[in-house]
Coordinates of C-alpha atoms in Angstrom, one line a residue:
M1 CA -71.1 -136.2 93.0
A2 CA -69.2 -139.2 94.0
L3 CA -69.4 -142.3 91.5
P4 CA -68.5 -146.1 92.1
P5 CA -65.0 -147.6 91.6
L6 CA -64.6 -148.0 87.8
V7 CA -62.9 -151.4 88.3
E8 CA -63.0 -154.2 90.5
P9 CA -59.6 -154.8 92.8
A10 CA -57.0 -157.2 91.6
A11 CA -56.6 -160.5 93.7
E12 CA -53.4 -159.4 95.6
L13 CA -50.5 -157.3 95.7
S14 CA -47.2 -159.0 95.8
I15 CA -44.4 -157.8 98.5
D16 CA -42.3 -155.4 95.7
E17 CA -45.9 -153.8 94.9
I18 CA -46.5 -153.2 98.8
R19 CA -43.0 -152.0 98.9
R20 CA -43.7 -149.0 96.0
Y21 CA -46.7 -148.1 96.7
S22 CA -46.5 -147.7 100.3
R23 CA -47.2 -144.5 100.6
H24 CA -50.2 -145.1 98.5
L25 CA -51.5 -147.9 101.3
I26 CA -51.4 -145.7 104.1
I27 CA -53.7 -143.1 102.7
P28 CA -56.9 -144.3 104.3
D29 CA -59.2 -143.9 100.9
V30 CA -57.1 -144.9 98.5
G31 CA -55.4 -148.1 100.9
M32 CA -55.1 -151.6 99.9
D33 CA -58.3 -151.8 98.2
G34 CA -57.8 -148.7 95.8
Q35 CA -54.1 -149.7 94.8
K36 CA -55.5 -153.2 93.9
R37 CA -58.1 -151.1 91.5
L38 CA -54.9 -149.6 90.3
K39 CA -53.1 -152.7 89.5
N40 CA -56.2 -153.9 87.7
A41 CA -57.2 -150.5 85.7
K42 CA -56.6 -150.5 81.5
V43 CA -55.9 -146.9 80.6
L44 CA -55.3 -145.2 77.4
V45 CA -53.5 -142.2 76.9
V46 CA -54.1 -140.6 73.6
G47 CA -50.9 -138.6 72.5
A48 CA -47.8 -138.8 74.3
G49 CA -46.9 -135.4 73.7
G50 CA -47.3 -132.6 76.1
L51 CA -50.3 -133.9 78.1
G52 CA -49.3 -137.1 77.4
S53 CA -46.0 -136.9 78.6
P54 CA -46.6 -136.3 82.7
A55 CA -49.9 -138.2 82.5
L56 CA -48.0 -141.4 81.2
L57 CA -45.4 -140.6 83.9
Y58 CA -47.4 -140.2 86.9
L59 CA -50.0 -143.1 85.7
A60 CA -47.0 -145.3 85.7
A61 CA -45.5 -144.1 89.1
A62 CA -49.1 -144.2 90.3
G63 CA -49.4 -148.2 89.6
V64 CA -51.6 -148.4 87.0
G65 CA -51.4 -151.9 85.6
T66 CA -51.9 -151.5 82.0
L67 CA -51.2 -148.7 80.1
G68 CA -51.7 -147.7 76.1
I69 CA -50.0 -145.5 74.4
V70 CA -51.3 -144.4 70.9
D71 CA -49.2 -142.2 69.0
F72 CA -47.9 -142.2 65.3
D73 CA -45.6 -139.1 65.6
T74 CA -41.7 -139.0 66.6
V75 CA -39.8 -137.1 69.0
D76 CA -38.4 -133.4 67.8
E77 CA -36.4 -130.8 69.5
S78 CA -39.1 -128.7 69.7
N79 CA -40.9 -131.6 71.7
L80 CA -38.5 -131.0 75.0
Q81 CA -39.4 -128.0 75.7
R82 CA -42.6 -129.8 77.9
Q83 CA -42.7 -133.3 76.4
V84 CA -40.7 -134.5 79.7
I85 CA -41.2 -138.3 78.8
H86 CA -38.7 -137.7 76.0
G87 CA -34.7 -137.0 75.7
V88 CA -32.2 -135.8 73.6
S89 CA -31.5 -139.3 72.7
D90 CA -34.8 -140.1 71.8
V91 CA -35.2 -137.7 69.2
G92 CA -36.2 -139.0 65.8
R93 CA -37.4 -142.3 67.7
P94 CA -41.1 -143.1 67.5
K95 CA -43.2 -140.8 70.5
A96 CA -45.1 -144.3 71.6
E97 CA -41.4 -146.2 71.8
S98 CA -39.6 -143.6 73.3
A99 CA -43.0 -143.1 76.5
A100 CA -42.6 -146.7 76.2
A101 CA -38.7 -147.1 77.7
S102 CA -39.1 -143.9 80.3
I103 CA -42.0 -145.9 81.8
A104 CA -39.8 -149.0 81.8
E105 CA -37.7 -146.8 83.9
I106 CA -40.3 -145.3 86.1
N107 CA -42.4 -148.6 86.8
P108 CA -41.0 -151.9 85.1
L109 CA -44.2 -153.6 86.7
V110 CA -46.7 -151.9 84.4
N111 CA -47.7 -153.6 81.4
V112 CA -47.1 -150.9 78.6
V113 CA -49.1 -151.6 75.4
I114 CA -47.8 -149.7 72.4
H115 CA -50.4 -148.2 69.0
N116 CA -47.7 -147.0 67.2
T117 CA -50.1 -145.7 64.6
A118 CA -52.4 -142.7 64.0
L119 CA -56.1 -143.0 65.5
D120 CA -58.6 -142.8 62.9
R121 CA -62.4 -143.6 62.5
D122 CA -61.5 -147.2 61.5
N123 CA -59.2 -148.2 64.7
V124 CA -60.6 -146.1 67.3
K125 CA -63.3 -148.2 68.6
E126 CA -61.4 -151.3 68.6
I127 CA -58.4 -149.4 70.4
F128 CA -60.9 -148.0 73.1
S129 CA -62.7 -150.8 73.7
Q130 CA -59.5 -152.5 75.5
Y131 CA -59.5 -149.9 77.7
D132 CA -61.5 -149.0 80.9
L133 CA -60.8 -145.2 80.7
I134 CA -59.5 -143.0 77.8
V135 CA -57.1 -140.2 79.1
D136 CA -57.0 -137.7 76.0
G137 CA -53.8 -135.5 75.6
T138 CA -54.5 -134.3 72.0
D139 CA -54.0 -131.0 70.5
N140 CA -56.1 -130.7 67.5
F141 CA -60.0 -130.2 67.4
A142 CA -60.7 -133.0 64.9
T143 CA -59.4 -135.9 67.4
R144 CA -60.9 -134.6 70.0
Y145 CA -64.2 -134.7 68.8
M146 CA -63.1 -138.4 67.7
V147 CA -62.3 -139.3 70.9
N148 CA -65.1 -137.4 72.7
D149 CA -68.1 -139.5 69.5
A150 CA -66.1 -142.9 69.9
A151 CA -66.2 -142.9 73.6
V152 CA -69.9 -141.9 74.3
L153 CA -70.7 -144.7 71.5
L154 CA -69.0 -147.0 73.6
G155 CA -69.5 -146.0 77.0
K156 CA -66.5 -145.7 78.1
P157 CA -65.2 -142.4 80.7
Y158 CA -62.4 -140.2 79.6
V159 CA -60.4 -137.3 81.1
W160 CA -59.9 -134.7 78.9
G161 CA -57.6 -131.5 79.1
S162 CA -56.3 -128.6 76.9
I163 CA -53.2 -126.2 77.1
Y164 CA -52.6 -122.9 75.0
R165 CA -49.6 -120.4 76.2
F166 CA -50.9 -119.6 80.1
D167 CA -54.4 -121.3 80.1
G168 CA -54.8 -124.7 80.6
Q169 CA -58.7 -126.7 80.9
A170 CA -59.8 -130.0 82.5
S171 CA -62.6 -132.0 82.5
V172 CA -64.3 -135.3 82.9
F173 CA -66.7 -136.5 80.4
W174 CA -69.0 -139.5 80.5
E175 CA -72.2 -139.8 78.9
E176 CA -73.7 -141.7 81.7
H177 CA -73.1 -139.6 84.4
G178 CA -73.2 -136.3 82.7
P179 CA -72.2 -134.1 79.5
C180 CA -69.8 -135.2 76.8
Y181 CA -67.3 -132.6 75.0
R182 CA -70.0 -131.7 72.5
C183 CA -72.1 -130.6 75.5
L184 CA -69.5 -128.0 76.3
Y185 CA -68.5 -127.2 72.3
P186 CA -71.0 -128.5 69.9
E187 CA -69.3 -126.5 67.1
P188 CA -65.8 -126.6 66.4
P189 CA -64.2 -123.0 66.4
P190 CA -63.8 -121.5 62.5
P191 CA -60.6 -122.7 60.9
G192 CA -57.4 -120.3 62.0
M193 CA -59.8 -118.8 65.4
V194 CA -57.9 -121.0 67.6
P195 CA -54.5 -121.2 66.8
S196 CA -52.1 -124.5 67.7
C197 CA -49.4 -124.8 70.2
A198 CA -46.9 -124.9 67.2
E199 CA -48.9 -121.6 66.4
G200 CA -49.2 -119.7 69.5
G201 CA -47.1 -121.6 71.8
V202 CA -47.0 -123.1 75.3
L203 CA -45.6 -122.7 78.6
G204 CA -43.9 -126.1 79.5
V205 CA -44.8 -126.1 82.9
L206 CA -48.4 -125.7 81.8
C207 CA -48.2 -129.3 80.4
A208 CA -47.6 -130.6 84.2
S209 CA -50.1 -128.6 85.9
I210 CA -52.8 -129.9 83.4
G211 CA -51.5 -133.1 83.1
S212 CA -51.5 -134.0 86.6
I213 CA -54.7 -132.8 87.0
Q214 CA -55.9 -135.3 84.2
V215 CA -53.9 -138.0 86.1
N216 CA -55.7 -136.9 89.4
E217 CA -59.3 -137.3 88.3
A218 CA -58.2 -140.8 86.4
I219 CA -56.7 -142.2 90.3
K220 CA -60.4 -141.2 91.4
L221 CA -62.1 -142.4 88.8
I222 CA -60.6 -145.8 89.0
T223 CA -60.7 -146.1 93.0
G224 CA -63.9 -144.4 93.6
I225 CA -62.2 -141.8 96.2
G226 CA -63.6 -137.8 95.9
E227 CA -65.7 -136.1 93.5
P228 CA -64.6 -136.5 90.1
L229 CA -64.7 -133.6 87.4
V230 CA -67.8 -135.1 85.7
G231 CA -70.1 -131.9 85.2
K232 CA -67.4 -129.3 85.7
L233 CA -65.1 -127.4 83.4
M234 CA -61.9 -126.6 85.6
V235 CA -59.9 -123.8 84.0
Y236 CA -56.4 -122.8 85.2
D237 CA -54.2 -119.2 84.3
A238 CA -51.2 -119.7 85.0
L239 CA -50.4 -115.9 85.2
E240 CA -52.7 -115.4 87.5
M241 CA -52.0 -118.3 89.6
E242 CA -56.0 -118.9 89.2
Y243 CA -58.0 -121.7 89.0
R244 CA -61.8 -121.5 88.6
K245 CA -64.4 -124.5 88.5
I246 CA -67.2 -124.0 85.9
R247 CA -70.7 -125.9 86.1
V248 CA -71.4 -127.7 82.6
R249 CA -74.6 -129.2 82.3
K250 CA -75.9 -132.1 79.6
D251 CA -77.3 -130.9 76.9
P252 CA -80.8 -132.4 76.0
N253 CA -80.4 -130.9 72.5
C254 CA -76.6 -132.5 72.1
A255 CA -76.3 -134.0 68.7
L256 CA -74.6 -137.0 70.5
C257 CA -75.9 -137.7 74.0
G258 CA -78.8 -135.5 73.9
D259 CA -82.7 -136.9 73.9
N260 CA -82.9 -137.2 70.1
P261 CA -79.4 -137.7 68.7
T262 CA -78.4 -136.9 65.1
V263 CA -75.0 -138.3 65.5
T264 CA -75.1 -142.1 66.2
D265 CA -72.1 -143.1 64.7
L266 CA -68.3 -142.1 63.9
L267 CA -68.3 -139.2 61.3
E268 CA -67.1 -140.1 58.0
D269 CA -64.4 -137.1 58.2
Y270 CA -63.5 -135.2 61.2
E271 CA -61.2 -133.1 59.6
D272 CA -63.7 -132.3 57.4
F273 CA -66.2 -131.4 60.5
C274 CA -63.8 -129.1 62.2
G275 CA -62.5 -127.2 59.0
A276 CA -58.8 -128.4 59.0
V277 CA -56.5 -128.6 56.1
S278 CA -53.3 -130.3 55.7
D279 CA -50.1 -127.9 54.9
E280 CA -50.0 -128.9 51.2
A281 CA -53.7 -128.2 51.1
Q282 CA -53.0 -124.7 52.4
E283 CA -50.0 -124.4 50.3
A284 CA -52.2 -125.6 46.9
T285 CA -55.2 -122.9 47.8
L286 CA -52.8 -120.0 47.3
D287 CA -53.6 -117.9 44.7
A288 CA -55.8 -120.5 43.6
T289 CA -59.3 -120.1 45.8
I290 CA -62.1 -118.0 44.3
T291 CA -65.7 -117.1 45.8
A292 CA -68.6 -118.5 45.1
R293 CA -69.8 -115.5 43.6
E294 CA -67.1 -115.2 41.3
L295 CA -67.8 -118.8 40.0
K296 CA -71.2 -117.5 39.1
D297 CA -70.1 -114.7 37.4
W298 CA -67.9 -117.1 35.3
Q299 CA -70.5 -119.2 34.3
D300 CA -72.7 -116.3 33.5
A301 CA -69.9 -114.8 31.1
G302 CA -69.8 -118.4 29.2
K303 CA -66.3 -119.4 30.7
D304 CA -65.5 -122.8 29.9
V305 CA -65.7 -124.4 33.3
F306 CA -65.2 -127.9 34.5
L307 CA -66.7 -127.7 37.6
V308 CA -66.0 -130.9 39.7
D309 CA -68.2 -131.8 43.3
V310 CA -65.8 -133.6 45.3
R311 CA -68.1 -134.6 47.9
E312 CA -69.8 -138.0 48.3
P313 CA -72.7 -139.3 46.4
A314 CA -74.9 -138.9 49.3
E315 CA -74.4 -135.4 50.0
Y316 CA -74.6 -134.7 45.8
E317 CA -78.6 -136.0 46.0
I318 CA -78.8 -133.0 48.5
N319 CA -77.8 -130.3 46.8
R320 CA -75.5 -129.3 43.9
I321 CA -74.1 -126.5 42.2
P322 CA -75.8 -126.6 38.4
G323 CA -73.3 -127.3 35.8
S324 CA -71.0 -129.9 38.1
V325 CA -70.1 -133.3 37.8
L326 CA -69.6 -135.4 40.8
I327 CA -65.8 -137.1 41.7
P328 CA -65.4 -137.7 45.2
K329 CA -62.2 -136.7 47.0
G330 CA -61.0 -140.4 47.5
E331 CA -60.8 -140.7 43.5
I332 CA -59.0 -137.9 43.1
L333 CA -56.3 -138.9 46.0
S334 CA -55.8 -142.1 45.0
G335 CA -55.4 -140.9 41.2
E336 CA -58.1 -143.1 40.0
A337 CA -60.2 -140.2 38.5
L338 CA -57.3 -138.0 37.1
S339 CA -58.1 -139.1 33.5
R340 CA -61.4 -137.5 33.8
F341 CA -59.8 -133.9 33.8
P342 CA -59.4 -132.1 30.7
Q343 CA -56.2 -130.5 29.9
D344 CA -57.9 -127.2 28.0
R345 CA -61.1 -126.1 30.3
Q346 CA -60.5 -124.1 33.2
I347 CA -60.8 -126.8 36.3
V348 CA -62.9 -125.7 39.7
L349 CA -63.2 -127.9 42.7
H350 CA -65.8 -127.6 45.6
C351 CA -67.4 -129.7 48.6
K352 CA -69.5 -128.5 51.6
S353 CA -67.1 -125.9 53.3
G354 CA -63.8 -126.1 51.1
V355 CA -61.8 -128.2 53.1
R356 CA -62.1 -131.4 50.9
S357 CA -61.7 -129.5 47.8
A358 CA -59.0 -127.7 49.4
E359 CA -57.0 -131.4 49.9
A360 CA -58.2 -132.2 46.1
L361 CA -56.4 -128.7 44.8
A362 CA -53.6 -130.1 46.1
A363 CA -53.6 -133.8 44.3
I364 CA -54.7 -132.0 41.0
K365 CA -52.3 -129.7 41.5
A366 CA -49.6 -132.3 41.9
A367 CA -50.9 -133.9 38.4
G368 CA -50.0 -131.0 36.9
F369 CA -53.0 -129.0 36.1
K370 CA -51.7 -125.9 37.8
D371 CA -54.3 -123.5 36.9
A372 CA -56.8 -125.4 38.8
V373 CA -58.8 -123.5 41.6
H374 CA -61.5 -124.1 44.8
V375 CA -64.1 -122.5 46.1
Q376 CA -64.1 -121.1 49.2
G377 CA -66.8 -122.2 51.6
G378 CA -68.0 -124.7 49.1
I379 CA -71.3 -125.1 48.7
V380 CA -72.6 -123.7 51.5
S381 CA -71.5 -120.3 50.7
W382 CA -73.1 -120.9 46.9
V383 CA -76.6 -121.2 49.3
N384 CA -75.6 -118.3 51.5
T385 CA -74.6 -115.9 48.9
V386 CA -75.7 -117.1 45.1
D387 CA -79.2 -119.6 45.4
P388 CA -80.7 -119.2 49.0
S389 CA -83.3 -121.8 47.0
Q390 CA -81.1 -124.6 47.6
P391 CA -81.2 -126.8 50.3
S392 CA -78.5 -126.9 53.2
Y393 CA -77.3 -129.7 55.4

């Protein structure tokens, strides 16, 4: 369905702008009015990587008046195979700054706003509120869910894209007019089931294919032309050179935008929700992971275990493993609670699913408690395999 233009047109175009955008101006559907809307638009691109690179270049070339870039990473040689906004001389440079310099070469008339920071629950709403439209070029599920949730809560439309090896997807999520990302993917995949681009690779040119689709959708939304991908998922197979369009309907049971939402604010920990752990945590868990059943066997055998629940107090009130003490992960990572850990007992950490306890385990081991372990699957596994009488959440 056609939608009204997202932004009002700017007052006028300068002579330089008329010369620059002449090929747009002679398209009847765009014309002077559409180009003025592009000039007046404020678009934030999340990530200056594979998808963000072509998106930023073409948004700038198209004449989007204000372009925001949020990225805290630096340019690495492995990026250059697909992240075409950066060059060899940019290696080691913050991506947001490198991207801004390239945009200035493409179109110095664009106002570039750099957010050289990690997007998180503390800043995402404040950053998003400054823009009309979000273009999501992220490459991990935790940030994707956070971008979606923040956009829905703020009433912002956003253009989403995803790439992996030879396959790409794109859609427009706008809760006011259609489904959100959670309608399509209510739950993240289990950790490790979907490899990242760093693990599985991506054909460099695929970024341009999907990134250009994202820009095309952004222009349509801003100017109010054509039929955007709201309620539709575009799937691209580069090997078969095949595009498919799949209808996506708004889910009345969606936890965020459904009839009775249960997610009414940003989650406390999206990494935990998506089951993602840091490299340090993954290393810490090697040969230091036990099952819930093994923990129960240790308890039954009378082993002297110091069992620590690293969740938050509200979660501890819902359910707990007998004999556990509550020491939230934050207090462990800050070092505040390290003095509470005994040197002469077997330390066992657990959380809800094993993500937070893995992060806490890395901190504990770094502090010298080399024999500490954590419970795989956390209290979810305990409830499922040891004590089903406990409530789950």
